[in-house]
Short mmCIF file of C-alpha atoms in Angstrom, two decimals:
data_model
loop_
_atom_site.label_atom_id
_atom_site.label_comp_id
_atom_site.label_asym_id
_atom_site.label_seq_id
_atom_site.Cartn_x
_atom_site.Cartn_y
_atom_site.Cartn_z
CA MET A 1 85.15 8.77 -29.37
CA PHE A 2 84.81 11.29 -32.20
CA TYR A 3 85.58 14.45 -30.22
CA VAL A 4 87.58 15.04 -27.03
CA SER A 5 86.70 17.99 -24.83
CA LYS A 6 89.97 19.14 -23.28
CA VAL A 7 88.17 21.42 -20.83
CA THR A 8 86.09 18.60 -19.31
CA PRO A 9 88.77 17.05 -17.03
CA PHE A 10 89.44 20.47 -15.49
CA LEU A 11 85.75 21.19 -14.97
CA PHE A 12 85.53 17.83 -13.19
CA ILE A 13 88.43 18.76 -10.90
CA PHE A 14 86.85 22.08 -10.01
CA ALA A 15 83.50 20.37 -9.40
CA LEU A 16 85.12 18.01 -6.88
CA ILE A 17 86.82 20.96 -5.17
CA ASN A 18 83.40 22.54 -4.70
CA LEU A 19 82.00 19.28 -3.32
CA PHE A 20 84.88 19.23 -0.83
CA LEU A 21 84.19 22.83 0.23
CA SER A 22 80.45 22.20 0.54
CA LEU A 23 81.04 19.49 3.15
CA PHE A 24 82.52 22.11 5.49
CA LEU A 25 80.13 24.90 4.55
CA LYS A 26 77.12 22.74 5.48
CA LEU A 27 78.37 22.93 9.08
CA THR A 28 78.27 26.74 9.05
CA GLN A 29 75.49 29.31 8.94
CA ASN A 30 76.48 30.39 5.42
CA PHE A 31 73.64 28.60 3.63
CA GLN A 32 73.94 30.70 0.47
CA LEU A 33 77.56 29.76 -0.19
CA PHE A 34 76.80 26.14 0.73
CA VAL A 35 74.07 26.04 -1.93
CA ILE A 36 76.32 27.69 -4.50
CA THR A 37 79.21 25.27 -3.96
CA SER A 38 77.14 22.09 -3.70
CA VAL A 39 74.54 22.75 -6.40
CA PHE A 40 75.99 25.29 -8.84
CA GLY A 41 79.60 24.35 -8.13
CA PHE A 42 79.57 20.58 -7.86
CA ILE A 43 76.50 19.57 -9.90
CA GLY A 44 76.48 22.50 -12.34
CA LEU A 45 80.17 22.24 -13.26
CA THR A 46 79.93 18.48 -13.73
CA LEU A 47 76.97 18.94 -16.07
CA THR A 48 78.86 21.58 -18.06
CA GLY A 49 81.91 19.34 -18.45
CA ALA A 50 79.90 16.23 -19.33
CA ILE A 51 77.72 18.03 -21.88
CA TYR A 52 80.77 19.54 -23.58
CA GLN A 53 81.99 15.97 -24.11
CA ILE A 54 78.75 14.12 -24.84
CA VAL A 55 76.85 16.50 -27.16
CA PRO A 56 79.50 16.80 -29.94
CA ASN A 57 79.88 13.00 -29.95
CA SER A 58 76.12 12.60 -30.19
CA GLN A 59 76.34 14.68 -33.37
CA ASN A 60 79.36 12.79 -34.77
CA ARG A 61 81.19 16.06 -35.30
CA LYS A 62 83.81 18.15 -33.58
CA LEU A 63 82.78 21.08 -31.44
CA SER A 64 83.01 24.27 -33.48
CA ARG A 65 84.88 27.21 -31.91
CA PRO A 66 86.31 25.05 -29.07
CA LYS A 67 88.11 28.07 -27.59
CA LEU A 68 84.71 29.28 -26.38
CA SER A 69 84.71 26.35 -23.93
CA TYR A 70 87.90 27.76 -22.38
CA LEU A 71 86.21 31.16 -22.07
CA VAL A 72 83.25 29.51 -20.34
CA PHE A 73 85.61 27.77 -17.91
CA ALA A 74 87.50 31.00 -17.21
CA LEU A 75 84.27 32.90 -16.51
CA ILE A 76 83.09 30.14 -14.19
CA LEU A 77 86.38 30.24 -12.28
CA TYR A 78 86.11 34.01 -11.91
CA ALA A 79 82.47 33.76 -10.83
CA PHE A 80 83.30 31.30 -8.06
CA LEU A 81 86.20 33.42 -6.84
CA LYS A 82 83.63 36.19 -6.42
CA PHE A 83 81.31 33.80 -4.57
CA TYR A 84 84.05 32.61 -2.23
CA PHE A 85 84.77 36.18 -1.15
CA GLY A 86 81.10 36.97 -0.55
CA ASN A 87 80.42 39.04 -3.69
CA TYR A 88 77.29 37.13 -4.69
CA GLU A 89 75.89 39.82 -7.00
CA SER A 90 79.01 39.90 -9.17
CA GLY A 91 79.56 36.15 -8.99
CA ALA A 92 76.00 35.46 -10.15
CA PHE A 93 76.48 37.89 -13.04
CA TYR A 94 79.63 36.18 -14.35
CA LEU A 95 78.10 32.73 -13.89
CA PHE A 96 75.07 33.86 -15.89
CA ILE A 97 77.33 35.16 -18.68
CA ALA A 98 79.25 31.85 -18.69
CA HIS A 99 76.08 29.78 -18.96
CA THR A 100 74.67 32.09 -21.65
CA ILE A 101 77.76 31.50 -23.79
CA PHE A 102 77.56 27.78 -22.97
CA LEU A 103 73.90 27.64 -24.09
CA VAL A 104 74.60 29.40 -27.40
CA HIS A 105 77.73 27.32 -27.97
CA ILE A 106 75.92 24.00 -27.51
CA ILE A 107 72.77 24.98 -29.42
CA THR A 108 74.76 26.18 -32.44
CA ASN A 109 76.56 22.82 -32.56
CA LEU A 110 73.37 20.79 -32.82
CA ARG A 111 72.48 19.22 -36.14
CA ASN A 112 70.50 16.11 -35.17
CA THR A 113 68.02 16.50 -32.32
CA SER A 114 65.99 13.36 -32.99
CA PRO A 115 67.77 11.04 -30.48
CA ILE A 116 65.96 11.07 -27.14
CA THR A 117 69.22 11.54 -25.22
CA VAL A 118 70.03 14.67 -27.21
CA ARG A 119 66.63 16.16 -26.41
CA PHE A 120 67.11 15.44 -22.70
CA LEU A 121 70.51 17.16 -22.85
CA ILE A 122 69.11 20.19 -24.71
CA SER A 123 66.54 20.56 -21.92
CA SER A 124 69.35 20.25 -19.38
CA VAL A 125 71.36 23.05 -21.01
CA ILE A 126 68.32 25.34 -21.14
CA TYR A 127 67.51 24.76 -17.47
CA LEU A 128 71.15 25.30 -16.49
CA PHE A 129 70.96 28.68 -18.21
CA LEU A 130 67.66 29.50 -16.49
CA ALA A 131 69.09 28.45 -13.10
CA SER A 132 71.96 30.92 -13.41
CA LEU A 133 69.52 33.60 -14.65
CA PHE A 134 67.31 33.10 -11.58
CA LEU A 135 70.40 33.14 -9.33
CA PHE A 136 71.48 36.44 -10.88
CA ILE A 137 68.00 37.93 -10.43
CA HIS A 138 67.79 36.69 -6.84
CA PHE A 139 71.09 38.17 -5.69
CA ASN A 140 70.73 41.47 -7.54
CA TRP A 141 67.00 42.24 -7.18
CA GLN A 142 65.56 39.58 -4.83
CA ALA A 143 62.69 39.23 -7.32
CA VAL A 144 62.71 35.42 -7.24
CA PRO A 145 63.41 33.01 -4.36
CA LEU A 146 66.76 31.24 -4.10
CA GLN A 147 64.87 27.93 -4.02
CA LEU A 148 63.72 28.56 -7.59
CA ALA A 149 67.29 28.88 -8.85
CA VAL A 150 68.43 25.80 -6.93
CA HIS A 151 65.62 23.55 -8.12
CA THR A 152 65.81 24.81 -11.70
CA LEU A 153 69.29 23.32 -11.69
CA THR A 154 68.50 20.11 -9.78
CA VAL A 155 64.99 19.18 -10.91
CA GLY A 156 65.40 20.83 -14.31
CA SER A 157 69.00 20.53 -15.52
CA MET A 158 70.36 17.66 -13.41
CA LEU A 159 67.45 15.22 -13.77
CA ASN A 160 67.07 15.83 -17.51
CA ALA A 161 70.79 15.17 -18.01
CA ILE A 162 70.87 12.05 -15.84
CA TYR A 163 67.74 10.54 -17.37
CA GLY A 164 69.04 11.25 -20.86
CA VAL A 165 72.54 9.92 -20.31
CA GLU A 166 71.55 6.80 -18.37
CA ILE A 167 68.95 5.65 -20.89
CA ALA A 168 71.79 5.75 -23.43
CA TRP A 169 74.74 4.52 -21.39
CA ILE A 170 73.22 1.73 -19.29
CA PRO A 171 71.73 -0.23 -22.27
CA MET A 172 75.03 0.23 -24.12
CA LEU A 173 77.14 -0.96 -21.17
CA ILE A 174 75.00 -4.04 -20.49
CA MET A 175 74.66 -4.66 -24.24
CA ASP A 176 70.90 -4.55 -24.44
CA THR A 177 68.19 -2.38 -26.02
CA LEU A 178 65.88 0.17 -24.44
CA ASN A 179 62.14 0.55 -24.98
CA ILE A 180 62.23 3.82 -26.97
CA ARG A 181 58.48 4.36 -26.71
CA LYS A 182 58.67 4.41 -22.92
CA ALA A 183 61.73 6.68 -23.06
CA GLU A 184 59.69 9.11 -25.17
CA GLN A 185 56.90 9.01 -22.60
CA LEU A 186 59.43 9.69 -19.85
CA PHE A 187 60.76 12.73 -21.74
CA LYS A 188 57.31 14.24 -22.23
CA ALA A 189 56.26 13.62 -18.64
CA LYS A 190 59.54 15.05 -17.33
CA GLN A 191 59.11 18.34 -19.19
CA ILE A 192 55.56 18.78 -17.85
CA THR A 193 56.45 18.05 -14.22
CA THR A 194 59.57 20.22 -14.35
CA VAL A 195 57.59 23.27 -15.45
CA ALA A 196 54.99 22.54 -12.75
CA VAL A 197 57.67 22.28 -10.04
CA LEU A 198 59.34 25.53 -11.08
CA LEU A 199 56.03 27.41 -11.18
CA ALA A 200 55.31 26.16 -7.67
CA PHE A 201 58.71 27.38 -6.45
CA LEU A 202 58.14 30.72 -8.17
CA SER A 203 54.90 31.20 -6.25
CA MET A 204 56.30 29.54 -3.07
CA ASN A 205 52.89 27.96 -2.55
CA TYR A 206 53.86 25.07 -0.29
CA LYS A 207 50.64 23.10 -0.72
CA LEU A 208 51.00 23.26 -4.50
CA LEU A 209 54.69 22.44 -4.16
CA ALA A 210 53.94 19.30 -2.16
CA VAL A 211 51.59 18.09 -4.89
CA VAL A 212 53.85 18.78 -7.87
CA LEU A 213 56.83 17.18 -6.13
CA LEU A 214 54.69 14.06 -5.83
CA LEU A 215 54.24 14.22 -9.60
CA GLU A 216 58.00 14.52 -10.01
CA PHE A 217 58.32 11.55 -7.66
CA ALA A 218 55.97 9.58 -9.95
CA VAL A 219 58.18 10.38 -12.96
CA SER A 220 61.24 9.18 -11.05
CA ILE A 221 59.44 5.91 -10.25
CA TYR A 222 58.64 5.50 -13.95
CA PHE A 223 62.33 6.03 -14.76
CA LEU A 224 63.26 3.36 -12.21
CA TYR A 225 60.65 1.06 -13.74
CA ILE A 226 62.22 1.52 -17.21
CA MET A 227 65.60 0.61 -15.72
CA TYR A 228 64.12 -2.39 -13.90
CA GLU A 229 62.44 -3.63 -17.07
CA LEU A 230 65.71 -3.24 -18.96
CA PHE A 231 67.50 -5.60 -16.58
CA LYS A 232 64.57 -7.98 -16.19
CA LYS A 233 64.36 -8.64 -19.93
CA ARG A 234 68.10 -8.92 -20.59
CA ARG A 235 68.85 -11.30 -23.43
CA MET A 236 72.54 -11.57 -22.55
CA PRO A 237 72.93 -12.25 -18.80
CA SER A 238 76.60 -11.20 -18.70
CA PRO A 239 78.08 -9.65 -15.52
CA ILE A 240 76.93 -6.09 -14.86
CA PRO A 241 79.80 -3.60 -15.36
CA ASN A 242 81.00 -2.04 -12.12
CA VAL A 243 80.28 1.49 -13.35
CA VAL A 244 76.65 0.50 -13.90
CA LYS A 245 76.57 -0.82 -10.34
CA VAL A 246 77.53 2.66 -9.14
CA PHE A 247 74.63 4.14 -11.14
CA LEU A 248 72.24 1.56 -9.72
CA PHE A 249 73.36 2.26 -6.16
CA ALA A 250 72.49 5.95 -6.65
CA LEU A 251 69.01 5.43 -8.10
CA PRO A 252 66.96 4.68 -4.93
CA PHE A 253 68.03 7.96 -3.35
CA LEU A 254 66.18 9.93 -6.06
CA PRO A 255 62.59 8.98 -5.09
CA LEU A 256 63.56 9.12 -1.40
CA GLY A 257 64.82 12.68 -1.82
CA LEU A 258 61.75 13.76 -3.79
CA ILE A 259 59.27 12.28 -1.33
CA LEU A 260 61.11 14.00 1.53
CA GLY A 261 60.94 17.29 -0.38
CA SER A 262 57.18 16.90 -0.80
CA PHE A 263 56.75 15.93 2.87
CA SER A 264 58.82 18.92 4.01
CA ALA A 265 56.70 21.30 1.95
CA SER A 266 53.45 19.99 3.44
CA HIS A 267 54.74 19.48 7.01
CA PRO A 268 56.99 22.41 8.01
CA GLU A 269 57.18 21.07 11.57
CA VAL A 270 59.60 18.35 10.38
CA LEU A 271 62.18 20.97 9.41
CA PRO A 272 65.18 21.17 9.51
CA THR A 273 65.78 17.41 9.90
CA ALA A 274 63.78 16.53 6.79
CA LEU A 275 65.61 19.23 4.83
CA TYR A 276 69.00 17.78 5.84
CA LEU A 277 67.88 14.34 4.71
CA HIS A 278 66.48 15.78 1.47
CA ILE A 279 69.89 17.34 0.71
CA ASP A 280 71.73 14.19 1.77
CA PHE A 281 69.66 11.99 -0.55
CA MET A 282 69.45 14.35 -3.53
CA VAL A 283 72.91 15.99 -3.54
CA TYR A 284 75.28 13.73 -1.62
CA GLY A 285 73.48 10.52 -2.52
CA PHE A 286 71.74 10.41 -5.90
CA ALA A 287 73.57 13.28 -7.64
CA ALA A 288 77.00 12.54 -6.17
CA PHE A 289 77.12 8.79 -6.83
CA THR A 290 75.68 9.23 -10.33
CA ILE A 291 78.36 11.84 -11.00
CA PHE A 292 81.04 9.59 -9.51
CA GLY A 293 79.99 6.80 -11.85
CA GLY A 294 79.94 9.17 -14.82
CA MET A 295 83.42 10.50 -14.03
CA LEU A 296 84.83 6.99 -13.54
CA HIS A 297 83.43 5.96 -16.93
CA LEU A 298 84.07 9.10 -18.96
CA LEU A 299 87.38 10.47 -17.71
CA PRO A 300 89.69 7.56 -18.68
CA ARG A 301 88.21 7.55 -22.19
CA ILE A 302 88.65 11.30 -22.58
CA ILE A 303 92.28 11.17 -21.48
CA TRP A 304 93.19 8.14 -23.58
CA ASN A 305 91.60 9.62 -26.72
CA TRP A 306 93.25 12.97 -25.96
CA LYS A 307 96.67 11.30 -25.83
CA ALA A 308 95.88 9.11 -28.85
CA SER A 309 95.08 12.18 -30.94
CA GLY A 310 98.62 13.51 -30.51
CA ILE A 311 101.63 12.99 -32.72
CA LYS A 312 103.06 10.33 -30.43
CA GLN A 313 100.74 7.41 -29.75
CA PRO A 314 100.27 6.60 -26.06
CA GLU A 315 102.10 3.60 -24.64
CA PHE A 316 99.09 2.66 -22.54
CA SER A 317 95.50 1.53 -23.08
CA ILE A 318 92.20 2.59 -21.51
CA SER A 319 92.42 -0.43 -19.21
CA ASP A 320 95.63 1.04 -17.77
CA LEU A 321 93.62 4.07 -16.63
CA THR A 322 90.98 2.03 -14.81
CA ASP A 323 91.15 -0.64 -12.14
CA GLU A 324 88.00 -2.78 -11.99
CA LYS A 325 88.95 -4.31 -8.65
CA SER A 326 89.58 -0.88 -7.19
CA LEU A 327 86.28 0.32 -8.64
CA ILE A 328 84.22 -2.39 -6.95
CA ASN A 329 86.11 -1.72 -3.71
CA PHE A 330 85.17 1.95 -4.08
CA LEU A 331 81.49 1.05 -4.39
CA GLU A 332 81.51 -1.38 -1.48
CA PHE A 333 83.35 0.90 0.94
CA SER A 334 81.55 4.06 -0.21
CA ALA A 335 78.14 2.44 0.19
CA ILE A 336 78.96 1.56 3.82
CA LEU A 337 80.41 5.01 4.49
CA TYR A 338 77.40 6.73 2.94
CA ILE A 339 74.97 4.85 5.18
CA PHE A 340 77.00 5.93 8.22
CA TYR A 341 77.16 9.47 6.83
CA VAL A 342 73.36 9.77 6.62
CA ALA A 343 72.87 8.23 10.06
CA VAL A 344 75.32 10.63 11.70
CA ASP A 345 74.28 13.73 9.73
CA VAL A 346 70.80 13.82 11.30
CA LEU A 347 72.28 13.97 14.80
CA PHE A 348 72.16 17.22 16.73
CA PRO A 349 75.17 19.59 16.54
CA PRO A 350 78.09 19.23 17.00
CA LEU A 351 77.89 15.44 16.55
CA HIS A 352 76.66 15.72 12.95
CA ALA A 353 80.00 17.36 12.12
CA ILE A 354 81.44 13.84 12.16
CA SER A 355 79.46 13.23 8.96
CA THR A 356 81.84 15.53 7.09
CA VAL A 357 84.79 13.33 8.07
CA ILE A 358 82.89 10.22 6.96
CA TYR A 359 82.06 11.69 3.55
CA LEU A 360 85.67 12.78 3.10
CA GLY A 361 86.45 9.06 3.16
CA ILE A 362 84.16 8.58 0.14
CA LEU A 363 85.94 11.41 -1.65
CA ALA A 364 89.31 9.87 -0.83
CA PHE A 365 88.26 6.55 -2.42
CA LEU A 366 86.98 8.40 -5.50
CA ILE A 367 90.14 10.44 -5.94
CA GLN A 368 92.20 7.27 -5.61
CA ASN A 369 90.26 5.79 -8.53
CA LEU A 370 90.52 8.93 -10.66
CA SER A 371 94.15 9.72 -9.86
CA LYS A 372 95.58 7.15 -12.27
CA ALA A 373 93.80 8.78 -15.21
CA TYR A 374 94.89 12.26 -14.16
CA ARG A 375 98.50 11.12 -13.77
CA TYR A 376 98.50 10.03 -17.41
CA LEU A 377 96.92 13.34 -18.41
CA PHE A 378 99.80 15.37 -16.98
CA ARG A 379 102.58 13.15 -18.36
#
């Protein structure tokens, strides 16, 4: 690891705090704060932390002006304090400023944009900036719908980042090669469908929205096909790493969430049940488990390299920060809990409140797996 982002572990912690809060907010009538904590808080902060770590290493150079990353983190913290106390206009402003600095900081550190993963991540950073811009405009002038801001982050920033990172990480972890030509096709198709989806949300034309979400669904199926082909043609049939198994568990929830989004747009009579399932599959299923896998893979390496860069060499290895047996137990138990979570969450109130307790069990397993790495960080 060429560069270690010392702000990333703290962005991850704050992201998980927002995920925790969102589980309770989804039971209330405060839909705006629920969206902010689950999408901008959990997903957005994770993307910020991951990109601060991944992009400099993709360039084989240290991040210039690293203190700007601390400023970004401080502005994000302040923005969410504003959100928590109901000051959405001010919170959106400070979040927009933070993501503007983040965009400029990342773009000015780019030297080589030819790798396909780097181009996916550049798109992710741009859409993260646009998402916070739309959120700021929505809360201050109501000139754009909240749905536009939310889906600019999920369909735009999140999917670009996940596609880009997984087509790099999964072949590396299973020690195989990816079909670059198909990855290039995926990138081009993704940019076209993303723009189409955001234009549909801007117009709030539900018939158009249903169609373009089907196109986004088709792109997700193509991504799954690339992954399937990668495993089908493996030249070295070694055991699949447990972190990759977490990624693979998350993948089916992406097309399920997209097809539910399209169905909801064309059949409003299925609301709100279909909307709950759409959120469960996209946020608490696909996004969450992909993020969990990313944190479980990235965090121990960040902390070990952080400690190894000091004057005193660490008396532990990366393997001391991870527990493969515990990791596979996390996946097995979390998969069962998630199925129960979805089944209970579609029940009528107040029974669906039990789903929050079930998902807290998943979080508890995750924190147990991450706690060893964080304990070494604070030594």
